[in-house]
Amino acid sequence: MSDLKLFSPAKAGALELKNRIVMAPLTRNRARAEDDAPVDLTATYYEQRADAGLIITEASQVSPQGKGYAWTPGIHSDAQVEGWKKVTDAVHAKGGKIVIQLWHVGRISHPVLQPGNADPVAPSAIAAQSKTFDGEQFVDTPAPRALDIDEIPGIVEDYRKAAENARRAGFDGVEIHAANGYLIDQFLRDGSNKRDDAYGGPVENRARFLKEVLDAVVGVWGGDRVGIRLSPFSNANDIADGNPQATFSHAIKLINGYGLAYLHLVEGQTGGPRDIPQGGDLAALYALFDGARMGNNGYDRASAIEAVESGAIDLVAFGRPFISNPDLVTRLVQDAPLNALDPETLYGGGEKGYTDYPTLSEASVAAE
Ligand code: 8OZ
């Protein structure tokens, strides 16, 4: 069993991973309300999961404008860096590796979550038929304001500063969140990007913002400590594209030039079926990338073993199973049963459903 590739060490750029099981980025909405800083409980939560070959943190906004939901953490202030430092110290003390996911939500926000109650920003003033949580209720995401071309360098600079803050906070690297209908994805896709300047029109232009973010973040970390997440065939947050195969072929060829640690793809519909719409070819997209390939979405033990053993991908990111099983790696190695997930405690709240899921040994003590 232990000679299964899934449980064997791997390299992802400069990141040396003790196994190929990755904790996927998971929004949990438990940051401190006053300043969006991670709390001590968050250090406990990640520390409990440090057996993963790699932890990718929950998406963390690069600026106040990049925020789209109540109680998500940021990585743009000193207090947030301080909170994250406790997280990285705790994970490192347990022998784990952890990167932070850098996030700007673009139009998936609401004025009540924005500085000065401003309208959220996006490539074009097109509303997403989506919802966000404002701290009290779910609200429709309104029409955003189209970014002025002069504002774009400032947002790229926010990514650069966030990447620097991530270094100060002791992370092993960063993941650029370019998936799930948030700002980078909004630029990439022709359904949300109707600009007629250098950032819109042909895919070369729609990928310009991604390229500038890559330049900024790789400039801080070097390519081999940067990963990127894309969701080519997902329509999460009402994202749409006339030809996702062509869009993401171009994007991944561009990305491949940076020597990144890994390419992380959401396979199929985010948080939903793994089916790829007719004509979509995920393997062809992975083949355009020379570094480690990480797959996510609905994997279980058998499909993860098979995917890595066959060479289809190198690393498997587990989301929901990692929420309810802090010792997921041990359970997968032993082929032990998994704790069920409590959907009521996914977003917001305290330790219930966050740090109180039992490990196998805790569960067996409780059963005695
Ligand atoms: C669930 C709830 C809110 C945000 C994503 C960051 O889909 C998210 C997210 C997931 O990438």
mmCIF file of C-alpha atoms and ligand atoms in Angstrom:
data_model
loop_
_atom_site.group_PDB
_atom_site.id
_atom_site.type_symbol
_atom_site.label_atom_id
_atom_site.label_comp_id
_atom_site.label_asym_id
_atom_site.label_seq_id
_atom_site.Cartn_x
_atom_site.Cartn_y
_atom_site.Cartn_z
ATOM 1 C CA MET A 1 0.000 0.000 0.000
ATOM 2 C CA SER A 2 2.712 2.438 0.963
ATOM 3 C CA ASP A 3 4.244 2.064 -2.486
ATOM 4 C CA LEU A 4 1.204 3.799 -3.974
ATOM 5 C CA LYS A 5 2.309 7.021 -5.644
ATOM 6 C CA LEU A 6 -0.444 9.058 -3.911
ATOM 7 C CA PHE A 7 1.316 8.514 -0.587
ATOM 8 C CA SER A 8 4.831 9.087 -1.888
ATOM 9 C CA PRO A 9 6.795 12.352 -1.819
ATOM 10 C CA ALA A 10 6.713 14.738 -4.750
ATOM 11 C CA LYS A 11 8.269 17.993 -5.854
ATOM 12 C CA ALA A 12 6.174 20.898 -7.037
ATOM 13 C CA GLY A 13 8.742 23.445 -8.189
ATOM 14 C CA ALA A 14 10.764 24.290 -5.085
ATOM 15 C CA LEU A 15 8.112 22.796 -2.800
ATOM 16 C CA GLU A 16 9.072 19.377 -1.473
ATOM 17 C CA LEU A 17 5.909 17.567 -0.473
ATOM 18 C CA LYS A 18 5.804 14.530 1.805
ATOM 19 C CA ASN A 19 2.838 13.098 -0.094
ATOM 20 C CA ARG A 20 0.638 14.056 -3.041
ATOM 21 C CA ILE A 21 -2.468 14.818 -1.012
ATOM 22 C CA VAL A 22 -3.260 18.530 -0.970
ATOM 23 C CA MET A 23 -5.728 20.426 1.197
ATOM 24 C CA ALA A 24 -7.729 22.469 -1.320
ATOM 25 C CA PRO A 25 -8.485 26.159 -0.680
ATOM 26 C CA LEU A 26 -11.696 26.287 1.392
ATOM 27 C CA THR A 27 -13.612 29.415 2.342
ATOM 28 C CA ARG A 28 -14.696 29.134 6.012
ATOM 29 C CA ASN A 29 -15.627 32.758 6.930
ATOM 30 C CA ARG A 30 -14.112 32.775 10.392
ATOM 31 C CA ALA A 31 -11.752 35.767 10.187
ATOM 32 C CA ARG A 32 -12.033 38.528 12.803
ATOM 33 C CA ALA A 33 -14.893 40.854 11.856
ATOM 34 C CA GLU A 34 -13.030 44.077 12.742
ATOM 35 C CA ASP A 35 -10.004 43.624 10.521
ATOM 36 C CA ASP A 36 -10.330 40.419 8.456
ATOM 37 C CA ALA A 37 -7.345 38.918 10.295
ATOM 38 C CA PRO A 38 -7.060 35.157 10.871
ATOM 39 C CA VAL A 39 -7.758 34.218 14.489
ATOM 40 C CA ASP A 40 -5.922 31.757 16.774
ATOM 41 C CA LEU A 41 -8.537 29.085 16.051
ATOM 42 C CA THR A 42 -7.537 29.295 12.398
ATOM 43 C CA ALA A 43 -3.959 28.343 13.353
ATOM 44 C CA THR A 44 -5.373 25.311 15.176
ATOM 45 C CA TYR A 45 -7.529 24.357 12.189
ATOM 46 C CA TYR A 46 -4.624 24.354 9.734
ATOM 47 C CA GLU A 47 -2.207 22.786 12.229
ATOM 48 C CA GLN A 48 -4.634 19.856 12.595
ATOM 49 C CA ARG A 49 -4.372 19.297 8.828
ATOM 50 C CA ALA A 50 -0.564 19.596 8.536
ATOM 51 C CA ASP A 51 -0.182 15.952 7.426
ATOM 52 C CA ALA A 52 -1.264 17.072 3.963
ATOM 53 C CA GLY A 53 1.604 17.193 1.474
ATOM 54 C CA LEU A 54 0.561 20.811 0.923
ATOM 55 C CA ILE A 55 -2.077 23.084 2.435
ATOM 56 C CA ILE A 56 -3.556 25.810 0.257
ATOM 57 C CA THR A 57 -5.236 28.362 2.493
ATOM 58 C CA GLU A 58 -8.734 29.652 1.994
ATOM 59 C CA ALA A 59 -8.901 32.457 -0.553
ATOM 60 C CA SER A 60 -7.545 35.668 0.983
ATOM 61 C CA GLN A 61 -8.221 39.097 -0.446
ATOM 62 C CA VAL A 62 -5.266 41.132 -1.709
ATOM 63 C CA SER A 63 -6.989 44.433 -0.872
ATOM 64 C CA PRO A 64 -10.161 45.716 0.809
ATOM 65 C CA GLN A 65 -11.635 46.092 -2.688
ATOM 66 C CA GLY A 66 -10.867 42.438 -3.384
ATOM 67 C CA LYS A 67 -13.275 41.267 -0.677
ATOM 68 C CA GLY A 68 -16.581 39.677 -1.588
ATOM 69 C CA TYR A 69 -17.981 37.925 1.481
ATOM 70 C CA ALA A 70 -18.257 38.597 5.181
ATOM 71 C CA TRP A 71 -15.447 37.314 7.428
ATOM 72 C CA THR A 72 -13.017 36.188 4.741
ATOM 73 C CA PRO A 73 -9.390 36.897 5.636
ATOM 74 C CA GLY A 74 -7.102 39.383 3.926
ATOM 75 C CA ILE A 75 -3.359 39.525 3.348
ATOM 76 C CA HIS A 76 -3.024 43.292 2.937
ATOM 77 C CA SER A 77 -2.508 44.597 6.500
ATOM 78 C CA ASP A 78 0.026 44.092 9.289
ATOM 79 C CA ALA A 79 -2.631 42.604 11.596
ATOM 80 C CA GLN A 80 -3.495 40.045 8.927
ATOM 81 C CA VAL A 81 0.204 39.190 8.407
ATOM 82 C CA GLU A 82 0.517 38.702 12.167
ATOM 83 C CA GLY A 83 -2.496 36.372 12.222
ATOM 84 C CA TRP A 84 -1.174 34.357 9.273
ATOM 85 C CA LYS A 85 2.280 34.114 10.910
ATOM 86 C CA LYS A 86 0.673 32.131 13.723
ATOM 87 C CA VAL A 87 -0.855 29.835 11.116
ATOM 88 C CA THR A 88 2.398 29.204 9.234
ATOM 89 C CA ASP A 89 4.361 28.695 12.463
ATOM 90 C CA ALA A 90 1.830 26.128 13.681
ATOM 91 C CA VAL A 91 1.824 24.228 10.364
ATOM 92 C CA HIS A 92 5.629 24.275 10.086
ATOM 93 C CA ALA A 93 6.004 23.031 13.667
ATOM 94 C CA LYS A 94 4.023 19.973 12.561
ATOM 95 C CA GLY A 95 6.211 19.465 9.482
ATOM 96 C CA GLY A 96 3.633 20.774 7.003
ATOM 97 C CA LYS A 97 3.881 23.077 3.982
ATOM 98 C CA ILE A 98 1.428 25.893 3.343
ATOM 99 C CA VAL A 99 0.788 28.413 0.563
ATOM 100 C CA ILE A 100 -1.757 31.229 0.648
ATOM 101 C CA GLN A 101 -4.345 31.717 -2.069
ATOM 102 C CA LEU A 102 -4.354 35.322 -3.373
ATOM 103 C CA TRP A 103 -7.817 36.559 -4.296
ATOM 104 C CA HIS A 104 -9.651 39.510 -5.794
ATOM 105 C CA VAL A 105 -13.365 38.838 -6.249
ATOM 106 C CA GLY A 106 -14.047 41.539 -8.846
ATOM 107 C CA ARG A 107 -17.819 41.724 -9.399
ATOM 108 C CA ILE A 108 -18.689 38.979 -6.870
ATOM 109 C CA SER A 109 -19.175 41.443 -4.040
ATOM 110 C CA HIS A 110 -21.618 44.017 -2.796
ATOM 111 C CA PRO A 111 -21.297 47.704 -1.813
ATOM 112 C CA VAL A 112 -21.806 46.841 1.874
ATOM 113 C CA LEU A 113 -18.567 44.833 1.714
ATOM 114 C CA GLN A 114 -16.630 47.479 -0.209
ATOM 115 C CA PRO A 115 -14.581 50.431 1.097
ATOM 116 C CA GLY A 116 -16.823 53.521 1.147
ATOM 117 C CA ASN A 117 -19.755 51.366 0.044
ATOM 118 C CA ALA A 118 -18.462 51.660 -3.503
ATOM 119 C CA ASP A 119 -19.694 49.468 -6.326
ATOM 120 C CA PRO A 120 -17.587 46.364 -6.891
ATOM 121 C CA VAL A 121 -15.281 46.540 -9.913
ATOM 122 C CA ALA A 122 -14.912 44.270 -12.928
ATOM 123 C CA PRO A 123 -13.571 44.345 -16.507
ATOM 124 C CA SER A 124 -17.035 45.378 -17.742
ATOM 125 C CA ALA A 125 -20.219 46.669 -16.101
ATOM 126 C CA ILE A 126 -22.054 43.341 -16.391
ATOM 127 C CA ALA A 127 -23.759 41.880 -13.339
ATOM 128 C CA ALA A 128 -23.229 38.241 -12.442
ATOM 129 C CA GLN A 129 -26.383 36.307 -11.607
ATOM 130 C CA SER A 130 -24.862 35.258 -8.333
ATOM 131 C CA LYS A 131 -25.123 35.863 -4.625
ATOM 132 C CA THR A 132 -22.824 36.767 -1.803
ATOM 133 C CA PHE A 133 -23.162 36.808 1.974
ATOM 134 C CA ASP A 134 -22.944 40.245 3.593
ATOM 135 C CA GLY A 135 -22.754 39.086 7.207
ATOM 136 C CA GLU A 136 -26.527 39.008 7.673
ATOM 137 C CA GLN A 137 -28.041 37.541 4.567
ATOM 138 C CA PHE A 138 -27.421 36.342 1.039
ATOM 139 C CA VAL A 139 -27.681 39.237 -1.391
ATOM 140 C CA ASP A 140 -27.621 39.460 -5.186
ATOM 141 C CA THR A 141 -24.335 40.621 -6.664
ATOM 142 C CA PRO A 142 -25.156 43.959 -8.324
ATOM 143 C CA ALA A 143 -23.852 45.403 -11.582
ATOM 144 C CA PRO A 144 -20.187 46.321 -11.081
ATOM 145 C CA ARG A 145 -18.380 49.418 -12.256
ATOM 146 C CA ALA A 146 -16.058 48.808 -15.224
ATOM 147 C CA LEU A 147 -12.451 49.414 -14.262
ATOM 148 C CA ASP A 148 -10.787 52.430 -15.806
ATOM 149 C CA ILE A 149 -7.619 51.317 -17.585
ATOM 150 C CA ASP A 150 -5.605 53.580 -15.271
ATOM 151 C CA GLU A 151 -6.798 51.613 -12.233
ATOM 152 C CA ILE A 152 -5.436 48.264 -13.363
ATOM 153 C CA PRO A 153 -1.761 48.851 -12.388
ATOM 154 C CA GLY A 154 -2.950 49.608 -8.841
ATOM 155 C CA ILE A 155 -4.690 46.248 -8.594
ATOM 156 C CA VAL A 156 -1.606 44.471 -9.942
ATOM 157 C CA GLU A 157 0.376 46.339 -7.286
ATOM 158 C CA ASP A 158 -2.061 45.013 -4.648
ATOM 159 C CA TYR A 159 -1.195 41.474 -5.762
ATOM 160 C CA ARG A 160 2.521 42.282 -5.551
ATOM 161 C CA LYS A 161 2.184 43.691 -2.032
ATOM 162 C CA ALA A 162 0.060 40.729 -0.964
ATOM 163 C CA ALA A 163 2.761 38.398 -2.301
ATOM 164 C CA GLU A 164 5.320 40.286 -0.208
ATOM 165 C CA ASN A 165 3.067 40.105 2.827
ATOM 166 C CA ALA A 166 2.806 36.359 2.287
ATOM 167 C CA ARG A 167 6.606 36.149 2.543
ATOM 168 C CA ARG A 168 6.568 38.172 5.750
ATOM 169 C CA ALA A 169 3.904 35.848 7.127
ATOM 170 C CA GLY A 170 6.177 32.836 6.602
ATOM 171 C CA PHE A 171 4.318 31.010 3.833
ATOM 172 C CA ASP A 172 6.119 28.494 1.599
ATOM 173 C CA GLY A 173 4.640 30.123 -1.491
ATOM 174 C CA VAL A 174 1.400 31.438 -2.949
ATOM 175 C CA GLU A 175 -1.407 30.258 -5.204
ATOM 176 C CA ILE A 176 -2.981 32.750 -7.601
ATOM 177 C CA HIS A 177 -6.769 32.303 -7.574
ATOM 178 C CA ALA A 178 -7.706 32.604 -11.249
ATOM 179 C CA ALA A 179 -10.764 30.333 -11.000
ATOM 180 C CA ASN A 180 -14.458 30.320 -10.138
ATOM 181 C CA GLY A 181 -15.593 33.521 -11.781
ATOM 182 C CA TYR A 182 -13.528 35.975 -9.740
ATOM 183 C CA LEU A 183 -11.545 38.923 -11.123
ATOM 184 C CA ILE A 184 -8.838 37.143 -13.141
ATOM 185 C CA ASP A 185 -11.426 34.729 -14.565
ATOM 186 C CA GLN A 186 -13.702 37.721 -15.354
ATOM 187 C CA PHE A 187 -10.905 39.211 -17.473
ATOM 188 C CA LEU A 188 -10.126 35.901 -19.195
ATOM 189 C CA ARG A 189 -13.660 35.083 -20.366
ATOM 190 C CA ASP A 190 -15.472 36.778 -23.206
ATOM 191 C CA GLY A 191 -18.824 36.644 -21.381
ATOM 192 C CA SER A 192 -17.666 39.042 -18.646
ATOM 193 C CA ASN A 193 -14.984 40.974 -20.523
ATOM 194 C CA LYS A 194 -16.369 43.266 -23.238
ATOM 195 C CA ARG A 195 -13.545 45.806 -23.064
ATOM 196 C CA ASP A 196 -12.328 47.456 -26.228
ATOM 197 C CA ASP A 197 -8.899 48.393 -24.896
ATOM 198 C CA ALA A 198 -5.662 46.406 -24.418
ATOM 199 C CA TYR A 199 -7.361 44.196 -21.768
ATOM 200 C CA GLY A 200 -10.316 43.056 -23.866
ATOM 201 C CA GLY A 201 -11.152 41.509 -27.230
ATOM 202 C CA PRO A 202 -8.823 38.709 -28.392
ATOM 203 C CA VAL A 203 -7.641 36.185 -25.828
ATOM 204 C CA GLU A 204 -4.145 37.704 -25.913
ATOM 205 C CA ASN A 205 -5.690 40.867 -24.489
ATOM 206 C CA ARG A 206 -8.056 39.125 -22.074
ATOM 207 C CA ALA A 207 -5.037 37.316 -20.623
ATOM 208 C CA ARG A 208 -3.080 40.550 -20.138
ATOM 209 C CA PHE A 209 -4.278 41.114 -16.580
ATOM 210 C CA LEU A 210 -3.342 37.515 -15.689
ATOM 211 C CA LYS A 211 0.104 38.082 -17.229
ATOM 212 C CA GLU A 212 0.635 41.258 -15.215
ATOM 213 C CA VAL A 213 -0.406 39.515 -11.994
ATOM 214 C CA LEU A 214 1.982 36.645 -12.797
ATOM 215 C CA ASP A 215 4.822 39.110 -13.443
ATOM 216 C CA ALA A 216 4.163 40.829 -10.110
ATOM 217 C CA VAL A 217 3.781 37.706 -7.976
ATOM 218 C CA VAL A 218 6.603 35.751 -9.635
ATOM 219 C CA GLY A 219 8.761 38.852 -9.218
ATOM 220 C CA VAL A 220 8.374 38.461 -5.462
ATOM 221 C CA TRP A 221 8.557 34.674 -5.078
ATOM 222 C CA GLY A 222 10.221 33.282 -8.193
ATOM 223 C CA GLY A 223 8.114 30.961 -10.333
ATOM 224 C CA ASP A 224 8.930 27.786 -8.426
ATOM 225 C CA ARG A 225 7.007 28.858 -5.321
ATOM 226 C CA VAL A 226 3.909 30.056 -7.155
ATOM 227 C CA GLY A 227 0.949 27.891 -8.167
ATOM 228 C CA ILE A 228 -2.209 28.863 -10.007
ATOM 229 C CA ARG A 229 -5.798 27.644 -9.913
ATOM 230 C CA LEU A 230 -8.089 27.697 -12.950
ATOM 231 C CA SER A 231 -11.574 26.261 -13.527
ATOM 232 C CA PRO A 232 -11.794 26.085 -17.331
ATOM 233 C CA PHE A 233 -15.114 24.240 -17.684
ATOM 234 C CA SER A 234 -16.931 25.600 -14.639
ATOM 235 C CA ASN A 235 -19.603 28.278 -14.797
ATOM 236 C CA ALA A 236 -19.222 29.198 -11.117
ATOM 237 C CA ASN A 237 -20.468 32.684 -10.321
ATOM 238 C CA ASP A 238 -22.188 32.961 -13.706
ATOM 239 C CA ILE A 239 -18.927 33.007 -15.651
ATOM 240 C CA ALA A 240 -19.251 32.246 -19.369
ATOM 241 C CA ASP A 241 -16.967 31.878 -22.324
ATOM 242 C CA GLY A 242 -17.628 31.180 -25.995
ATOM 243 C CA ASN A 243 -14.600 28.886 -26.302
ATOM 244 C CA PRO A 244 -13.089 27.843 -22.976
ATOM 245 C CA GLN A 245 -10.772 25.327 -24.645
ATOM 246 C CA ALA A 246 -9.130 28.087 -26.676
ATOM 247 C CA THR A 247 -9.150 30.601 -23.817
ATOM 248 C CA PHE A 248 -7.486 28.222 -21.391
ATOM 249 C CA SER A 249 -5.090 26.768 -23.954
ATOM 250 C CA HIS A 250 -3.796 30.271 -24.405
ATOM 251 C CA ALA A 251 -3.767 31.003 -20.661
ATOM 252 C CA ILE A 252 -1.898 27.796 -19.798
ATOM 253 C CA LYS A 253 0.701 28.326 -22.535
ATOM 254 C CA LEU A 254 1.275 31.766 -21.059
ATOM 255 C CA ILE A 255 1.444 30.369 -17.528
ATOM 256 C CA ASN A 256 3.875 27.650 -18.614
ATOM 257 C CA GLY A 257 6.443 30.310 -19.463
ATOM 258 C CA TYR A 258 6.791 31.224 -15.769
ATOM 259 C CA GLY A 259 8.093 27.868 -14.494
ATOM 260 C CA LEU A 260 5.408 27.687 -11.822
ATOM 261 C CA ALA A 261 5.383 25.110 -9.021
ATOM 262 C CA TYR A 262 2.051 23.678 -10.123
ATOM 263 C CA LEU A 263 -1.077 24.088 -12.222
ATOM 264 C CA HIS A 264 -4.253 23.411 -10.223
ATOM 265 C CA LEU A 265 -7.422 22.702 -12.196
ATOM 266 C CA VAL A 266 -10.963 22.414 -10.903
ATOM 267 C CA GLU A 267 -12.160 19.492 -13.015
ATOM 268 C CA GLY A 268 -15.745 20.050 -14.097
ATOM 269 C CA GLN A 269 -18.216 22.194 -12.210
ATOM 270 C CA THR A 270 -16.888 23.867 -9.052
ATOM 271 C CA GLY A 271 -18.224 21.936 -6.093
ATOM 272 C CA GLY A 272 -20.432 19.933 -8.437
ATOM 273 C CA PRO A 273 -20.337 17.262 -11.145
ATOM 274 C CA ARG A 274 -17.033 16.332 -12.726
ATOM 275 C CA ASP A 275 -18.651 16.230 -16.194
ATOM 276 C CA ILE A 276 -16.926 18.382 -18.777
ATOM 277 C CA PRO A 277 -19.213 19.907 -21.413
ATOM 278 C CA GLN A 278 -19.012 18.201 -24.763
ATOM 279 C CA GLY A 279 -15.899 19.193 -26.635
ATOM 280 C CA GLY A 280 -13.945 20.127 -23.518
ATOM 281 C CA ASP A 281 -10.624 18.342 -23.133
ATOM 282 C CA LEU A 282 -9.001 18.646 -19.725
ATOM 283 C CA ALA A 283 -6.106 16.301 -20.546
ATOM 284 C CA ALA A 284 -5.140 18.539 -23.473
ATOM 285 C CA LEU A 285 -4.957 21.502 -21.074
ATOM 286 C CA TYR A 286 -2.813 19.646 -18.515
ATOM 287 C CA ALA A 287 -0.510 18.598 -21.373
ATOM 288 C CA LEU A 288 0.353 22.253 -22.050
ATOM 289 C CA PHE A 289 2.006 22.572 -18.641
ATOM 290 C CA ASP A 290 5.450 21.233 -17.787
ATOM 291 C CA GLY A 291 5.321 21.453 -13.952
ATOM 292 C CA ALA A 292 3.304 19.492 -11.401
ATOM 293 C CA ARG A 293 -0.374 19.059 -12.295
ATOM 294 C CA MET A 294 -2.875 19.208 -9.447
ATOM 295 C CA GLY A 295 -6.477 18.080 -9.898
ATOM 296 C CA ASN A 296 -9.479 18.854 -7.712
ATOM 297 C CA ASN A 297 -13.167 18.092 -7.516
ATOM 298 C CA GLY A 298 -14.935 15.140 -6.018
ATOM 299 C CA TYR A 299 -11.967 12.784 -5.765
ATOM 300 C CA ASP A 300 -12.214 9.868 -3.370
ATOM 301 C CA ARG A 301 -9.501 7.433 -2.340
ATOM 302 C CA ALA A 302 -9.913 5.123 -5.327
ATOM 303 C CA SER A 303 -10.128 7.830 -7.973
ATOM 304 C CA ALA A 304 -7.217 9.761 -6.435
ATOM 305 C CA ILE A 305 -4.996 6.657 -6.397
ATOM 306 C CA GLU A 306 -5.971 5.900 -9.983
ATOM 307 C CA ALA A 307 -5.428 9.461 -11.229
ATOM 308 C CA VAL A 308 -1.928 9.674 -9.767
ATOM 309 C CA GLU A 309 -0.952 6.078 -10.555
ATOM 310 C CA SER A 310 -1.969 6.505 -14.220
ATOM 311 C CA GLY A 311 0.023 9.730 -14.492
ATOM 312 C CA ALA A 312 -3.049 11.788 -15.433
ATOM 313 C CA ILE A 313 -2.131 14.208 -12.616
ATOM 314 C CA ASP A 314 0.647 14.459 -10.013
ATOM 315 C CA LEU A 315 -1.215 15.849 -6.979
ATOM 316 C CA VAL A 316 -4.816 15.580 -5.762
ATOM 317 C CA ALA A 317 -6.486 18.418 -3.855
ATOM 318 C CA PHE A 318 -9.265 17.313 -1.505
ATOM 319 C CA GLY A 319 -11.743 19.919 -0.300
ATOM 320 C CA ARG A 320 -14.739 18.809 1.744
ATOM 321 C CA PRO A 321 -13.085 15.577 2.994
ATOM 322 C CA PHE A 322 -10.366 17.726 4.578
ATOM 323 C CA ILE A 323 -12.945 19.839 6.400
ATOM 324 C CA SER A 324 -14.423 16.879 8.246
ATOM 325 C CA ASN A 325 -11.229 14.784 8.531
ATOM 326 C CA PRO A 326 -8.227 16.575 10.000
ATOM 327 C CA ASP A 327 -6.290 13.289 9.672
ATOM 328 C CA LEU A 328 -7.437 12.662 6.100
ATOM 329 C CA VAL A 329 -3.992 11.447 5.032
ATOM 330 C CA THR A 330 -3.931 8.740 7.733
ATOM 331 C CA ARG A 331 -7.462 7.688 6.864
ATOM 332 C CA LEU A 332 -6.620 7.414 3.161
ATOM 333 C CA VAL A 333 -3.450 5.432 3.882
ATOM 334 C CA GLN A 334 -5.375 3.040 6.138
ATOM 335 C CA ASP A 335 -8.470 3.023 3.938
ATOM 336 C CA ALA A 336 -10.400 3.969 7.075
ATOM 337 C CA PRO A 337 -13.912 5.434 7.013
ATOM 338 C CA LEU A 338 -14.312 9.217 6.810
ATOM 339 C CA ASN A 339 -16.281 11.509 9.100
ATOM 340 C CA ALA A 340 -19.385 12.970 7.468
ATOM 341 C CA LEU A 341 -19.421 16.693 6.718
ATOM 342 C CA ASP A 342 -21.822 18.981 8.559
ATOM 343 C CA PRO A 343 -22.959 21.489 5.895
ATOM 344 C CA GLU A 344 -24.465 23.792 8.551
ATOM 345 C CA THR A 345 -21.045 24.749 9.915
ATOM 346 C CA LEU A 346 -19.203 25.315 6.638
ATOM 347 C CA TYR A 347 -19.317 29.101 6.648
ATOM 348 C CA GLY A 348 -18.917 31.266 9.747
ATOM 349 C CA GLY A 349 -19.117 30.424 13.408
ATOM 350 C CA GLY A 350 -16.484 29.113 15.790
ATOM 351 C CA GLU A 351 -14.920 25.774 16.559
ATOM 352 C CA LYS A 352 -18.020 23.699 15.863
ATOM 353 C CA GLY A 353 -17.480 22.094 12.465
ATOM 354 C CA TYR A 354 -14.064 23.760 12.263
ATOM 355 C CA THR A 355 -11.614 22.376 14.813
ATOM 356 C CA ASP A 356 -13.769 19.737 16.517
ATOM 357 C CA TYR A 357 -13.915 16.961 13.906
ATOM 358 C CA PRO A 358 -12.297 13.916 15.549
ATOM 359 C CA THR A 359 -9.248 12.060 14.286
ATOM 360 C CA LEU A 360 -9.424 8.276 14.054
ATOM 361 C CA SER A 361 -7.732 7.840 17.427
ATOM 362 C CA GLU A 362 -9.989 10.420 19.089
ATOM 363 C CA ALA A 363 -13.017 8.691 17.617
ATOM 364 C CA SER A 364 -11.875 5.295 18.932
ATOM 365 C CA VAL A 365 -11.264 6.721 22.434
ATOM 366 C CA ALA A 366 -14.728 8.290 22.360
ATOM 367 C CA ALA A 367 -16.212 4.909 21.378
ATOM 368 C CA GLU A 368 -14.665 3.066 24.330
HETATM 369 C C1 8OZ B 1 -17.378 29.222 -1.337
HETATM 370 C C2 8OZ B 1 -17.923 30.350 -0.761
HETATM 371 C C3 8OZ B 1 -17.340 31.571 -0.990
HETATM 372 C C4 8OZ B 1 -16.209 31.676 -1.783
HETATM 373 C C5 8OZ B 1 -14.312 29.916 -4.483
HETATM 374 C C6 8OZ B 1 -13.396 31.358 -2.819
HETATM 375 O O1 8OZ B 1 -15.307 29.355 -4.966
HETATM 376 C C7 8OZ B 1 -14.421 30.641 -3.201
HETATM 377 C C8 8OZ B 1 -15.651 30.530 -2.362
HETATM 378 C C9 8OZ B 1 -16.251 29.304 -2.132
HETATM 379 O O2 8OZ B 1 -13.223 29.901 -5.071
#
